[in-house]
Amino acid sequence: MRDPFLVPPAFLTNAVQPISDAFGLKTLPLHAHQIVLAFCFYQFINVFVSPALSTRAFPNIYPRLPKRTRVNWNVHFVSTIQSSLITLLALWVIYADQERKHMDWRARVWGYTGAIGMVQGLAAGYFLWDVMMSTLHVDVLGWGSLAHAISALTVSSLGFRPFLNYYGLNFILYELSTPFLNIHWFLDKINMTGSSTQLYNGILLLITFGLCRLVWGVYQTLHMYRDLCSALQTPDTVGILAYDIIFSVCGRGPEPTAEILQLSDGRTVPVWLALAYLSSNTMLVTLNFYWFGKMIEAVSKRFRGPNQKAKHKTTEANGGVEVAKRK
């Protein structure tokens, strides 16, 4: 399926070509304009749209927030817009891209279609923006946010080799739970903690997070492990096949832009690249289970009744007394 987005301008393609050549990111020039546009789009929302809409919707709350909280608010606002848009695009490509539906393990590892590249480029643009914001406001967002942004940008950028584009699109569906997570955060800031709205949103958050990040995430990660093992055990056998995949899915012959996608030199999976993806996905899946437990704990705390809270405090106090007696 071809990229339905705008054709990349020649000046930008030429500008990123040295980066493409240096790091082997063969499809980067085809989607550099989408990275730039996404970056500018999210910065525009951060600087103009979020403050304007938030002030209009919450005139007695947003303008009175400390500067640090307003930075965090705007970041959550942008995150909500981005996660909604990118998941809708990913779902559309998964449904409409017929070439993607018929990929075998070789194509799932090395294959590329223009539509997948479009989603990848737009996601990379957001991650680039996220790196900028996390760097400028590390005192507000924290070092963990910066580390997550850098790792996300790195993994998405390596996909321009191309590499594991098929699974990159599947993992984007993690973001289906992000709007509910951000809404939960916003409800705390607008004094709706413990409300029925937060309860219903919390239930949706736990459902989407559990299904998308735990069930779907583990399922896709195991399939990715299997395909990577097949690639590592079958070296130097995919050059001509990858070349055929590229031009069949693009629906065009060897044009100047298509030459960037030629993989006829024989493609193997470097061990460092396989380990990077395996370790990052394993770590993320593990963190997802940890975060899921924390979410259940956070949601339950907000809706624990007065009697339960008193009982919980009494239990903790009694526990402290018992410890003191033993000492």
JSON list of N, CA and C in Angstrom, two decimals, residues 240-283:
[
{"chain": "A", "resi": 240, "resn": "ILE", "atom": "N", "xyz": [17.18, -11.03, -2.52]},
{"chain": "A", "resi": 240, "resn": "ILE", "atom": "CA", "xyz": [16.30, -10.92, -3.68]},
{"chain": "A", "resi": 240, "resn": "ILE", "atom": "C", "xyz": [14.83, -10.87, -3.25]},
{"chain": "A", "resi": 241, "resn": "LEU", "atom": "N", "xyz": [14.49, -11.67, -2.23]},
{"chain": "A", "resi": 241, "resn": "LEU", "atom": "CA", "xyz": [13.11, -11.69, -1.76]},
{"chain": "A", "resi": 241, "resn": "LEU", "atom": "C", "xyz": [12.71, -10.32, -1.23]},
{"chain": "A", "resi": 242, "resn": "ALA", "atom": "N", "xyz": [13.59, -9.68, -0.43]},
{"chain": "A", "resi": 242, "resn": "ALA", "atom": "CA", "xyz": [13.27, -8.36, 0.11]},
{"chain": "A", "resi": 242, "resn": "ALA", "atom": "C", "xyz": [13.13, -7.34, -1.01]},
{"chain": "A", "resi": 243, "resn": "TYR", "atom": "N", "xyz": [13.98, -7.45, -2.03]},
{"chain": "A", "resi": 243, "resn": "TYR", "atom": "CA", "xyz": [13.88, -6.55, -3.18]},
{"chain": "A", "resi": 243, "resn": "TYR", "atom": "C", "xyz": [12.51, -6.70, -3.84]},
{"chain": "A", "resi": 244, "resn": "ASP", "atom": "N", "xyz": [12.06, -7.94, -4.01]},
{"chain": "A", "resi": 244, "resn": "ASP", "atom": "CA", "xyz": [10.75, -8.18, -4.62]},
{"chain": "A", "resi": 244, "resn": "ASP", "atom": "C", "xyz": [9.62, -7.63, -3.75]},
{"chain": "A", "resi": 245, "resn": "ILE", "atom": "N", "xyz": [9.76, -7.82, -2.42]},
{"chain": "A", "resi": 245, "resn": "ILE", "atom": "CA", "xyz": [8.72, -7.33, -1.51]},
{"chain": "A", "resi": 245, "resn": "ILE", "atom": "C", "xyz": [8.58, -5.82, -1.62]},
{"chain": "A", "resi": 246, "resn": "ILE", "atom": "N", "xyz": [9.73, -5.13, -1.61]},
{"chain": "A", "resi": 246, "resn": "ILE", "atom": "CA", "xyz": [9.71, -3.67, -1.63]},
{"chain": "A", "resi": 246, "resn": "ILE", "atom": "C", "xyz": [8.96, -3.15, -2.84]},
{"chain": "A", "resi": 247, "resn": "PHE", "atom": "N", "xyz": [9.31, -3.66, -4.03]},
{"chain": "A", "resi": 247, "resn": "PHE", "atom": "CA", "xyz": [8.71, -3.10, -5.23]},
{"chain": "A", "resi": 247, "resn": "PHE", "atom": "C", "xyz": [7.29, -3.60, -5.47]},
{"chain": "A", "resi": 248, "resn": "SER", "atom": "N", "xyz": [6.96, -4.78, -4.95]},
{"chain": "A", "resi": 248, "resn": "SER", "atom": "CA", "xyz": [5.59, -5.25, -5.12]},
{"chain": "A", "resi": 248, "resn": "SER", "atom": "C", "xyz": [4.64, -4.47, -4.23]},
{"chain": "A", "resi": 249, "resn": "VAL", "atom": "N", "xyz": [5.06, -4.18, -3.00]},
{"chain": "A", "resi": 249, "resn": "VAL", "atom": "CA", "xyz": [4.16, -3.46, -2.09]},
{"chain": "A", "resi": 249, "resn": "VAL", "atom": "C", "xyz": [4.09, -1.98, -2.44]},
{"chain": "A", "resi": 250, "resn": "CYS", "atom": "N", "xyz": [5.15, -1.44, -3.02]},
{"chain": "A", "resi": 250, "resn": "CYS", "atom": "CA", "xyz": [5.11, -0.03, -3.41]},
{"chain": "A", "resi": 250, "resn": "CYS", "atom": "C", "xyz": [4.32, 0.16, -4.71]},
{"chain": "A", "resi": 251, "resn": "GLY", "atom": "N", "xyz": [4.22, -0.92, -5.49]},
{"chain": "A", "resi": 251, "resn": "GLY", "atom": "CA", "xyz": [3.46, -0.83, -6.73]},
{"chain": "A", "resi": 251, "resn": "GLY", "atom": "C", "xyz": [4.15, 0.02, -7.79]},
{"chain": "A", "resi": 252, "resn": "ARG", "atom": "N", "xyz": [5.48, 0.06, -7.78]},
{"chain": "A", "resi": 252, "resn": "ARG", "atom": "CA", "xyz": [6.19, 0.85, -8.77]},
{"chain": "A", "resi": 252, "resn": "ARG", "atom": "C", "xyz": [7.53, 0.20, -9.07]},
{"chain": "A", "resi": 253, "resn": "GLY", "atom": "N", "xyz": [8.11, 0.56, -10.18]},
{"chain": "A", "resi": 253, "resn": "GLY", "atom": "CA", "xyz": [9.39, 0.02, -10.57]},
{"chain": "A", "resi": 253, "resn": "GLY", "atom": "C", "xyz": [10.54, 0.78, -9.95]},
{"chain": "A", "resi": 254, "resn": "PRO", "atom": "N", "xyz": [11.77, 0.44, -10.31]},
{"chain": "A", "resi": 254, "resn": "PRO", "atom": "CA", "xyz": [12.94, 1.09, -9.74]},
{"chain": "A", "resi": 254, "resn": "PRO", "atom": "C", "xyz": [13.06, 2.55, -10.18]},
{"chain": "A", "resi": 255, "resn": "GLU", "atom": "N", "xyz": [12.42, 3.45, -9.45]},
{"chain": "A", "resi": 255, "resn": "GLU", "atom": "CA", "xyz": [12.53, 4.88, -9.69]},
{"chain": "A", "resi": 255, "resn": "GLU", "atom": "C", "xyz": [13.64, 5.41, -8.81]},
{"chain": "A", "resi": 256, "resn": "PRO", "atom": "N", "xyz": [14.04, 6.70, -8.97]},
{"chain": "A", "resi": 256, "resn": "PRO", "atom": "CA", "xyz": [15.09, 7.25, -8.13]},
{"chain": "A", "resi": 256, "resn": "PRO", "atom": "C", "xyz": [14.80, 7.12, -6.64]},
{"chain": "A", "resi": 257, "resn": "THR", "atom": "N", "xyz": [13.54, 7.39, -6.22]},
{"chain": "A", "resi": 257, "resn": "THR", "atom": "CA", "xyz": [13.21, 7.27, -4.80]},
{"chain": "A", "resi": 257, "resn": "THR", "atom": "C", "xyz": [13.13, 5.81, -4.37]},
{"chain": "A", "resi": 258, "resn": "ALA", "atom": "N", "xyz": [12.70, 4.96, -5.26]},
{"chain": "A", "resi": 258, "resn": "ALA", "atom": "CA", "xyz": [12.56, 3.55, -4.91]},
{"chain": "A", "resi": 258, "resn": "ALA", "atom": "C", "xyz": [13.92, 2.87, -4.76]},
{"chain": "A", "resi": 259, "resn": "GLU", "atom": "N", "xyz": [14.95, 3.42, -5.40]},
{"chain": "A", "resi": 259, "resn": "GLU", "atom": "CA", "xyz": [16.27, 2.81, -5.30]},
{"chain": "A", "resi": 259, "resn": "GLU", "atom": "C", "xyz": [16.78, 2.82, -3.87]},
{"chain": "A", "resi": 260, "resn": "ILE", "atom": "N", "xyz": [16.28, 3.77, -3.07]},
{"chain": "A", "resi": 260, "resn": "ILE", "atom": "CA", "xyz": [16.69, 3.82, -1.67]},
{"chain": "A", "resi": 260, "resn": "ILE", "atom": "C", "xyz": [16.25, 2.57, -0.94]},
{"chain": "A", "resi": 261, "resn": "LEU", "atom": "N", "xyz": [15.18, 1.94, -1.45]},
{"chain": "A", "resi": 261, "resn": "LEU", "atom": "CA", "xyz": [14.59, 0.80, -0.75]},
{"chain": "A", "resi": 261, "resn": "LEU", "atom": "C", "xyz": [15.16, -0.54, -1.20]},
{"chain": "A", "resi": 262, "resn": "GLN", "atom": "N", "xyz": [16.08, -0.53, -2.13]},
{"chain": "A", "resi": 262, "resn": "GLN", "atom": "CA", "xyz": [16.62, -1.80, -2.62]},
{"chain": "A", "resi": 262, "resn": "GLN", "atom": "C", "xyz": [17.41, -2.50, -1.52]},
{"chain": "A", "resi": 263, "resn": "LEU", "atom": "N", "xyz": [17.06, -3.75, -1.24]},
{"chain": "A", "resi": 263, "resn": "LEU", "atom": "CA", "xyz": [17.74, -4.53, -0.21]},
{"chain": "A", "resi": 263, "resn": "LEU", "atom": "C", "xyz": [18.38, -5.77, -0.83]},
{"chain": "A", "resi": 264, "resn": "SER", "atom": "N", "xyz": [18.81, -5.63, -2.08]},
{"chain": "A", "resi": 264, "resn": "SER", "atom": "CA", "xyz": [19.32, -6.79, -2.80]},
{"chain": "A", "resi": 264, "resn": "SER", "atom": "C", "xyz": [20.75, -7.15, -2.43]},
{"chain": "A", "resi": 265, "resn": "ASP", "atom": "N", "xyz": [21.31, -6.41, -1.45]},
{"chain": "A", "resi": 265, "resn": "ASP", "atom": "CA", "xyz": [22.69, -6.69, -1.08]},
{"chain": "A", "resi": 265, "resn": "ASP", "atom": "C", "xyz": [22.79, -7.86, -0.11]},
{"chain": "A", "resi": 266, "resn": "GLY", "atom": "N", "xyz": [21.65, -8.49, 0.20]},
{"chain": "A", "resi": 266, "resn": "GLY", "atom": "CA", "xyz": [21.67, -9.59, 1.17]},
{"chain": "A", "resi": 266, "resn": "GLY", "atom": "C", "xyz": [21.56, -9.04, 2.57]},
{"chain": "A", "resi": 267, "resn": "ARG", "atom": "N", "xyz": [20.51, -9.36, 3.25]},
{"chain": "A", "resi": 267, "resn": "ARG", "atom": "CA", "xyz": [20.23, -8.74, 4.54]},
{"chain": "A", "resi": 267, "resn": "ARG", "atom": "C", "xyz": [20.22, -9.78, 5.65]},
{"chain": "A", "resi": 268, "resn": "THR", "atom": "N", "xyz": [20.99, -9.51, 6.68]},
{"chain": "A", "resi": 268, "resn": "THR", "atom": "CA", "xyz": [20.96, -10.33, 7.89]},
{"chain": "A", "resi": 268, "resn": "THR", "atom": "C", "xyz": [20.59, -9.42, 9.06]},
{"chain": "A", "resi": 269, "resn": "VAL", "atom": "N", "xyz": [20.26, -10.03, 10.17]},
{"chain": "A", "resi": 269, "resn": "VAL", "atom": "CA", "xyz": [19.93, -9.27, 11.37]},
{"chain": "A", "resi": 269, "resn": "VAL", "atom": "C", "xyz": [21.17, -9.17, 12.24]},
{"chain": "A", "resi": 270, "resn": "PRO", "atom": "N", "xyz": [21.75, -7.99, 12.43]},
{"chain": "A", "resi": 270, "resn": "PRO", "atom": "CA", "xyz": [22.88, -7.86, 13.35]},
{"chain": "A", "resi": 270, "resn": "PRO", "atom": "C", "xyz": [22.45, -8.27, 14.75]},
{"chain": "A", "resi": 271, "resn": "VAL", "atom": "N", "xyz": [23.35, -8.94, 15.45]},
{"chain": "A", "resi": 271, "resn": "VAL", "atom": "CA", "xyz": [23.02, -9.43, 16.78]},
{"chain": "A", "resi": 271, "resn": "VAL", "atom": "C", "xyz": [22.65, -8.27, 17.70]},
{"chain": "A", "resi": 272, "resn": "TRP", "atom": "N", "xyz": [23.39, -7.15, 17.59]},
{"chain": "A", "resi": 272, "resn": "TRP", "atom": "CA", "xyz": [23.11, -6.01, 18.47]},
{"chain": "A", "resi": 272, "resn": "TRP", "atom": "C", "xyz": [21.70, -5.46, 18.24]},
{"chain": "A", "resi": 273, "resn": "LEU", "atom": "N", "xyz": [21.26, -5.49, 16.97]},
{"chain": "A", "resi": 273, "resn": "LEU", "atom": "CA", "xyz": [19.93, -4.97, 16.65]},
{"chain": "A", "resi": 273, "resn": "LEU", "atom": "C", "xyz": [18.84, -5.88, 17.21]},
{"chain": "A", "resi": 274, "resn": "ALA", "atom": "N", "xyz": [19.03, -7.18, 17.04]},
{"chain": "A", "resi": 274, "resn": "ALA", "atom": "CA", "xyz": [18.06, -8.13, 17.58]},
{"chain": "A", "resi": 274, "resn": "ALA", "atom": "C", "xyz": [17.99, -8.02, 19.10]},
{"chain": "A", "resi": 275, "resn": "LEU", "atom": "N", "xyz": [19.16, -7.92, 19.74]},
{"chain": "A", "resi": 275, "resn": "LEU", "atom": "CA", "xyz": [19.18, -7.82, 21.20]},
{"chain": "A", "resi": 275, "resn": "LEU", "atom": "C", "xyz": [18.53, -6.53, 21.67]},
{"chain": "A", "resi": 276, "resn": "ALA", "atom": "N", "xyz": [18.74, -5.44, 20.92]},
{"chain": "A", "resi": 276, "resn": "ALA", "atom": "CA", "xyz": [18.14, -4.16, 21.31]},
{"chain": "A", "resi": 276, "resn": "ALA", "atom": "C", "xyz": [16.63, -4.24, 21.31]},
{"chain": "A", "resi": 277, "resn": "TYR", "atom": "N", "xyz": [16.07, -4.84, 20.26]},
{"chain": "A", "resi": 277, "resn": "TYR", "atom": "CA", "xyz": [14.61, -4.97, 20.18]},
{"chain": "A", "resi": 277, "resn": "TYR", "atom": "C", "xyz": [14.08, -5.95, 21.22]},
{"chain": "A", "resi": 278, "resn": "LEU", "atom": "N", "xyz": [14.76, -7.07, 21.37]},
{"chain": "A", "resi": 278, "resn": "LEU", "atom": "CA", "xyz": [14.30, -8.08, 22.32]},
{"chain": "A", "resi": 278, "resn": "LEU", "atom": "C", "xyz": [14.33, -7.55, 23.74]},
{"chain": "A", "resi": 279, "resn": "SER", "atom": "N", "xyz": [15.43, -6.89, 24.10]},
{"chain": "A", "resi": 279, "resn": "SER", "atom": "CA", "xyz": [15.57, -6.40, 25.47]},
{"chain": "A", "resi": 279, "resn": "SER", "atom": "C", "xyz": [14.60, -5.27, 25.75]},
{"chain": "A", "resi": 280, "resn": "SER", "atom": "N", "xyz": [14.44, -4.35, 24.77]},
{"chain": "A", "resi": 280, "resn": "SER", "atom": "CA", "xyz": [13.54, -3.22, 24.99]},
{"chain": "A", "resi": 280, "resn": "SER", "atom": "C", "xyz": [12.09, -3.67, 25.12]},
{"chain": "A", "resi": 281, "resn": "ASN", "atom": "N", "xyz": [11.69, -4.62, 24.29]},
{"chain": "A", "resi": 281, "resn": "ASN", "atom": "CA", "xyz": [10.31, -5.11, 24.36]},
{"chain": "A", "resi": 281, "resn": "ASN", "atom": "C", "xyz": [10.07, -5.94, 25.62]},
{"chain": "A", "resi": 282, "resn": "THR", "atom": "N", "xyz": [11.05, -6.75, 26.01]},
{"chain": "A", "resi": 282, "resn": "THR", "atom": "CA", "xyz": [10.91, -7.52, 27.23]},
{"chain": "A", "resi": 282, "resn": "THR", "atom": "C", "xyz": [10.80, -6.59, 28.44]},
{"chain": "A", "resi": 283, "resn": "MET", "atom": "N", "xyz": [11.63, -5.56, 28.46]},
{"chain": "A", "resi": 283, "resn": "MET", "atom": "CA", "xyz": [11.59, -4.60, 29.56]},
{"chain": "A", "resi": 283, "resn": "MET", "atom": "C", "xyz": [10.25, -3.86, 29.59]}
]
